[in-house]
mmCIF file of C-alpha atoms in Angstrom:
data_model
loop_
_atom_site.group_PDB
_atom_site.id
_atom_site.type_symbol
_atom_site.label_atom_id
_atom_site.label_comp_id
_atom_site.label_asym_id
_atom_site.label_seq_id
_atom_site.Cartn_x
_atom_site.Cartn_y
_atom_site.Cartn_z
ATOM 1 C CA ASP A 8 -97.308 183.498 35.048
ATOM 2 C CA GLY A 9 -95.514 186.084 37.162
ATOM 3 C CA GLY A 10 -96.632 189.634 36.722
ATOM 4 C CA ILE A 11 -98.506 192.682 37.862
ATOM 5 C CA THR A 12 -102.280 192.699 37.609
ATOM 6 C CA GLN A 13 -104.236 195.916 37.627
ATOM 7 C CA SER A 14 -108.005 196.011 37.760
ATOM 8 C CA PRO A 15 -110.299 197.149 36.437
ATOM 9 C CA LYS A 16 -109.015 198.162 32.988
ATOM 10 C CA TYR A 17 -111.636 200.917 32.754
ATOM 11 C CA LEU A 18 -113.327 202.759 35.591
ATOM 12 C CA PHE A 19 -115.852 205.560 35.738
ATOM 13 C CA ARG A 20 -116.252 207.871 38.695
ATOM 14 C CA LYS A 21 -119.225 209.985 39.612
ATOM 15 C CA GLU A 22 -118.870 213.365 41.252
ATOM 16 C CA GLY A 23 -118.148 213.090 44.974
ATOM 17 C CA GLN A 24 -117.298 209.402 44.765
ATOM 18 C CA ASN A 25 -114.183 207.624 45.962
ATOM 19 C CA VAL A 26 -112.913 204.802 43.764
ATOM 20 C CA THR A 27 -110.214 202.204 44.421
ATOM 21 C CA LEU A 28 -107.816 200.828 41.826
ATOM 22 C CA SER A 29 -106.363 197.422 42.493
ATOM 23 C CA CYS A 30 -102.737 196.388 41.954
ATOM 24 C CA GLU A 31 -101.469 192.889 42.744
ATOM 25 C CA GLN A 32 -98.031 191.415 41.978
ATOM 26 C CA ASN A 33 -96.715 187.866 42.314
ATOM 27 C CA LEU A 34 -93.100 188.727 41.510
ATOM 28 C CA ASN A 35 -92.092 188.857 45.189
ATOM 29 C CA HIS A 36 -91.001 192.458 44.646
ATOM 30 C CA ASP A 37 -90.369 194.654 47.664
ATOM 31 C CA ALA A 38 -91.273 198.030 46.214
ATOM 32 C CA MET A 39 -94.469 199.149 44.536
ATOM 33 C CA TYR A 40 -95.419 202.423 42.835
ATOM 34 C CA TRP A 41 -98.391 204.309 41.450
ATOM 35 C CA TYR A 42 -98.103 206.710 38.518
ATOM 36 C CA ARG A 43 -100.516 208.920 36.707
ATOM 37 C CA GLN A 44 -100.168 209.624 32.985
ATOM 38 C CA ASP A 45 -102.191 212.271 31.165
ATOM 39 C CA PRO A 46 -102.506 212.201 27.346
ATOM 40 C CA GLY A 47 -99.223 213.079 25.661
ATOM 41 C CA GLN A 48 -97.505 213.533 29.013
ATOM 42 C CA GLY A 49 -94.870 211.705 31.014
ATOM 43 C CA LEU A 50 -95.277 209.633 34.160
ATOM 44 C CA ARG A 51 -95.970 211.403 37.441
ATOM 45 C CA LEU A 52 -95.399 209.571 40.707
ATOM 46 C CA ILE A 53 -98.354 209.521 43.100
ATOM 47 C CA TYR A 54 -97.245 207.222 45.940
ATOM 48 C CA TYR A 55 -94.635 204.548 46.482
ATOM 49 C CA SER A 56 -93.907 201.884 49.043
ATOM 50 C CA GLN A 57 -90.552 200.217 49.722
ATOM 51 C CA ILE A 58 -91.826 197.816 52.362
ATOM 52 C CA VAL A 59 -95.048 196.495 53.862
ATOM 53 C CA ASN A 60 -96.890 198.948 56.132
ATOM 54 C CA ASP A 61 -94.862 201.910 54.897
ATOM 55 C CA PHE A 62 -95.374 204.289 51.980
ATOM 56 C CA GLN A 63 -94.284 207.751 50.875
ATOM 57 C CA LYS A 64 -95.902 210.542 48.914
ATOM 58 C CA GLY A 65 -94.715 211.150 45.408
ATOM 59 C CA ASP A 66 -94.969 214.338 43.415
ATOM 60 C CA ILE A 67 -98.765 214.509 43.107
ATOM 61 C CA ALA A 68 -100.205 212.731 46.182
ATOM 62 C CA GLU A 69 -102.990 215.225 46.919
ATOM 63 C CA GLY A 70 -106.423 213.678 46.445
ATOM 64 C CA TYR A 71 -105.081 210.112 46.559
ATOM 65 C CA SER A 72 -104.523 207.549 49.300
ATOM 66 C CA VAL A 73 -102.854 204.130 49.461
ATOM 67 C CA SER A 74 -102.275 201.215 51.801
ATOM 68 C CA ARG A 75 -99.664 198.457 51.873
ATOM 69 C CA GLU A 76 -100.916 195.759 54.218
ATOM 70 C CA LYS A 77 -99.504 192.898 52.143
ATOM 71 C CA LYS A 78 -96.324 192.651 50.107
ATOM 72 C CA GLU A 79 -98.202 191.689 46.959
ATOM 73 C CA SER A 80 -100.921 194.354 47.086
ATOM 74 C CA PHE A 81 -100.859 198.169 46.796
ATOM 75 C CA PRO A 82 -104.356 199.594 46.169
ATOM 76 C CA LEU A 83 -104.839 203.240 45.228
ATOM 77 C CA THR A 84 -107.931 205.212 46.224
ATOM 78 C CA VAL A 85 -108.841 208.248 44.177
ATOM 79 C CA THR A 86 -110.835 210.427 46.538
ATOM 80 C CA SER A 87 -113.445 213.043 45.770
ATOM 81 C CA ALA A 88 -110.800 215.635 46.659
ATOM 82 C CA GLN A 89 -109.026 214.831 43.389
ATOM 83 C CA LYS A 90 -110.871 217.239 41.111
ATOM 84 C CA ASN A 91 -109.365 216.129 37.826
ATOM 85 C CA PRO A 92 -108.942 212.348 38.096
ATOM 86 C CA THR A 93 -109.343 211.469 34.411
ATOM 87 C CA ALA A 94 -106.059 209.799 33.463
ATOM 88 C CA PHE A 95 -104.243 206.527 32.823
ATOM 89 C CA TYR A 96 -103.070 205.011 36.122
ATOM 90 C CA LEU A 97 -100.064 202.720 36.150
ATOM 91 C CA CYS A 98 -98.854 200.465 38.924
ATOM 92 C CA ALA A 99 -95.268 199.206 38.971
ATOM 93 C CA SER A 100 -93.044 197.091 41.185
ATOM 94 C CA SER A 101 -89.333 196.432 41.597
ATOM 95 C CA MET A 102 -86.804 194.533 43.659
ATOM 96 C CA ARG A 103 -84.425 196.353 45.956
ATOM 97 C CA GLY A 104 -80.808 196.038 44.780
ATOM 98 C CA LEU A 105 -77.994 194.899 47.031
ATOM 99 C CA THR A 106 -76.637 198.434 47.274
ATOM 100 C CA GLY A 107 -80.065 199.811 48.074
ATOM 101 C CA ASP A 108 -80.662 201.130 44.588
ATOM 102 C CA ASN A 109 -83.883 200.048 43.063
ATOM 103 C CA GLN A 110 -83.821 197.623 40.229
ATOM 104 C CA PRO A 111 -85.869 198.398 37.117
ATOM 105 C CA GLN A 112 -89.586 198.728 37.552
ATOM 106 C CA HIS A 113 -92.068 196.498 35.802
ATOM 107 C CA PHE A 114 -95.512 197.824 34.976
ATOM 108 C CA GLY A 115 -99.044 196.501 34.979
ATOM 109 C CA ASP A 116 -101.358 197.117 32.028
ATOM 110 C CA GLY A 117 -102.932 200.182 33.633
ATOM 111 C CA THR A 118 -106.398 201.428 34.544
ATOM 112 C CA ARG A 119 -108.153 204.198 32.633
ATOM 113 C CA LEU A 120 -110.254 206.350 34.907
ATOM 114 C CA SER A 121 -112.877 208.749 33.580
ATOM 115 C CA ILE A 122 -115.380 211.134 35.125
ATOM 116 C CA LEU A 123 -119.056 210.489 34.430
ATOM 117 C CA GLN B 20 -82.524 221.491 35.629
ATOM 118 C CA LYS B 21 -84.641 218.354 35.514
ATOM 119 C CA GLU B 22 -83.020 215.279 36.988
ATOM 120 C CA VAL B 23 -83.530 213.278 33.790
ATOM 121 C CA GLU B 24 -84.038 215.071 30.483
ATOM 122 C CA GLN B 25 -84.873 213.824 27.024
ATOM 123 C CA ASN B 26 -85.535 215.505 23.701
ATOM 124 C CA SER B 27 -89.305 215.435 23.398
ATOM 125 C CA GLY B 28 -89.244 214.872 19.650
ATOM 126 C CA PRO B 29 -91.033 213.697 17.684
ATOM 127 C CA LEU B 30 -88.145 211.984 15.978
ATOM 128 C CA SER B 31 -88.898 210.690 12.515
ATOM 129 C CA VAL B 32 -86.634 208.241 10.695
ATOM 130 C CA PRO B 33 -87.093 206.174 7.529
ATOM 131 C CA GLU B 34 -87.408 202.413 7.767
ATOM 132 C CA GLY B 35 -83.995 200.752 7.918
ATOM 133 C CA ALA B 36 -82.228 203.808 9.353
ATOM 134 C CA ILE B 37 -80.582 204.168 12.768
ATOM 135 C CA ALA B 38 -82.686 205.973 15.370
ATOM 136 C CA SER B 39 -80.723 207.752 18.102
ATOM 137 C CA LEU B 40 -82.447 208.673 21.350
ATOM 138 C CA ASN B 41 -80.652 210.744 23.963
ATOM 139 C CA CYS B 42 -80.963 211.339 27.675
ATOM 140 C CA THR B 43 -79.001 213.470 30.157
ATOM 141 C CA TYR B 44 -79.116 213.248 33.926
ATOM 142 C CA SER B 45 -78.080 215.575 36.712
ATOM 143 C CA ASP B 46 -77.065 213.243 39.574
ATOM 144 C CA ARG B 47 -73.436 212.098 39.205
ATOM 145 C CA GLY B 48 -74.170 209.362 41.726
ATOM 146 C CA SER B 49 -76.591 207.546 39.419
ATOM 147 C CA GLN B 50 -75.269 204.046 38.800
ATOM 148 C CA SER B 51 -77.839 202.491 36.521
ATOM 149 C CA PHE B 52 -80.145 203.532 33.717
ATOM 150 C CA PHE B 53 -83.121 201.967 32.054
ATOM 151 C CA TRP B 54 -84.833 202.427 28.716
ATOM 152 C CA TYR B 55 -88.548 201.761 28.359
ATOM 153 C CA ARG B 56 -90.711 201.603 25.263
ATOM 154 C CA GLN B 57 -94.342 202.699 25.477
ATOM 155 C CA TYR B 58 -96.732 202.067 22.622
ATOM 156 C CA SER B 59 -99.699 204.406 22.369
ATOM 157 C CA GLY B 60 -102.348 203.455 24.917
ATOM 158 C CA LYS B 61 -100.153 200.787 26.537
ATOM 159 C CA SER B 62 -97.968 200.601 29.624
ATOM 160 C CA PRO B 63 -94.161 201.063 29.514
ATOM 161 C CA GLU B 64 -92.067 197.984 28.787
ATOM 162 C CA LEU B 65 -88.448 197.637 29.900
ATOM 163 C CA ILE B 66 -86.182 197.115 26.874
ATOM 164 C CA MET B 67 -82.648 197.866 28.115
ATOM 165 C CA SER B 68 -80.729 198.231 31.365
ATOM 166 C CA ILE B 69 -77.185 199.587 31.549
ATOM 167 C CA TYR B 70 -75.008 199.740 34.642
ATOM 168 C CA SER B 71 -71.484 200.614 33.480
ATOM 169 C CA ASN B 72 -69.741 202.965 31.099
ATOM 170 C CA GLY B 73 -69.646 201.917 27.494
ATOM 171 C CA ASP B 74 -72.014 200.101 25.199
ATOM 172 C CA LYS B 75 -74.475 197.304 25.772
ATOM 173 C CA GLU B 76 -76.009 195.566 22.808
ATOM 174 C CA ASP B 77 -79.195 193.505 22.636
ATOM 175 C CA GLY B 78 -80.301 192.605 19.138
ATOM 176 C CA ARG B 79 -80.998 195.800 17.219
ATOM 177 C CA PHE B 80 -80.753 197.919 20.367
ATOM 178 C CA THR B 81 -77.561 199.442 21.785
ATOM 179 C CA ALA B 82 -77.484 201.462 24.987
ATOM 180 C CA GLN B 83 -74.511 203.763 25.545
ATOM 181 C CA LEU B 84 -73.542 205.249 28.905
ATOM 182 C CA ASN B 85 -71.022 208.037 29.462
ATOM 183 C CA LYS B 86 -70.883 208.826 33.160
ATOM 184 C CA ALA B 87 -68.323 211.603 32.752
ATOM 185 C CA SER B 88 -70.707 213.470 30.454
ATOM 186 C CA GLN B 89 -73.808 212.293 32.354
ATOM 187 C CA TYR B 90 -75.288 211.081 29.127
ATOM 188 C CA VAL B 91 -77.056 207.892 28.109
ATOM 189 C CA SER B 92 -78.359 207.029 24.675
ATOM 190 C CA LEU B 93 -80.301 204.313 22.878
ATOM 191 C CA LEU B 94 -79.548 203.395 19.284
ATOM 192 C CA ILE B 95 -82.014 201.359 17.264
ATOM 193 C CA ARG B 96 -80.477 199.857 14.156
ATOM 194 C CA ASP B 97 -82.507 198.849 11.093
ATOM 195 C CA SER B 98 -85.520 200.727 12.449
ATOM 196 C CA GLN B 99 -88.891 199.159 11.715
ATOM 197 C CA PRO B 100 -92.375 200.707 11.711
ATOM 198 C CA SER B 101 -93.099 198.511 14.740
ATOM 199 C CA ASP B 102 -90.466 200.521 16.651
ATOM 200 C CA SER B 103 -92.754 203.574 16.469
ATOM 201 C CA ALA B 104 -93.437 204.381 20.117
ATOM 202 C CA THR B 105 -92.431 206.716 22.920
ATOM 203 C CA TYR B 106 -89.095 205.844 24.548
ATOM 204 C CA LEU B 107 -88.514 206.746 28.186
ATOM 205 C CA CYS B 108 -85.186 206.788 29.965
ATOM 206 C CA ALA B 109 -85.086 206.409 33.727
ATOM 207 C CA ALA B 110 -82.582 206.492 36.576
ATOM 208 C CA PRO B 111 -83.046 205.305 40.176
ATOM 209 C CA LEU B 112 -82.696 208.068 42.747
ATOM 210 C CA ARG B 113 -83.589 208.191 46.430
ATOM 211 C CA GLY B 114 -85.694 205.047 46.325
ATOM 212 C CA LYS B 115 -87.612 206.112 43.237
ATOM 213 C CA LEU B 116 -87.189 205.838 39.506
ATOM 214 C CA ILE B 117 -86.911 209.239 37.831
ATOM 215 C CA PHE B 118 -88.300 209.184 34.300
ATOM 216 C CA GLY B 119 -87.599 211.553 31.473
ATOM 217 C CA GLN B 120 -90.541 212.993 29.595
ATOM 218 C CA GLY B 121 -90.030 210.537 26.740
ATOM 219 C CA THR B 122 -89.096 210.858 23.076
ATOM 220 C CA GLU B 123 -91.689 209.953 20.476
ATOM 221 C CA LEU B 124 -90.188 207.961 17.603
ATOM 222 C CA SER B 125 -91.907 207.542 14.269
ATOM 223 C CA VAL B 126 -90.451 205.103 11.713
ATOM 224 C CA LYS B 127 -91.767 205.764 8.219
ATOM 225 C CA PRO B 128 -92.102 202.829 5.770
#
């Protein structure tokens, strides 16, 4: 089955700890994205990548880092610098359209991160 | 002005009624729009894409795009309790997808 796999579903972070959220897609999509969603709030873009070995900061990149070494993988690290990491993290991917516009994004099932 | 704006709701409709969800956008260059449905505690799911002026129908869902007014809407006919969710509209812009804040819909039996 083609899709986007995020793991783990639930993650707990201790103070001062870095944690890494995994996102893998087998849709052959070019672009991948990370969002954060707080309860009752909309989606906020953390980082995105249009192509392997390149990525851009979104609206709330501070305290997060990413890498894009393979087309199918876009892991997100929540560093200890992110003081309020408790949230629902969503990974998405999309094709690039012929005109350069992005096609619709498709989402993984998300990872819930909590502070211990 | 936000690039994509939605009424935050909540919007409450009785079962069987038509639910109307609205979205405005600021960039006249936007060429496509997407509607997502997000159930509580779940990830967003794409339910409609619309690329040209006019209406697009898919089952009980109709998306309407008016580029002159920079307005896109989603109509849900014969609303069911299972339609209760938050609906997000989104437009691609500068290599990203800009999401509205979402409208919470509640369909009462």
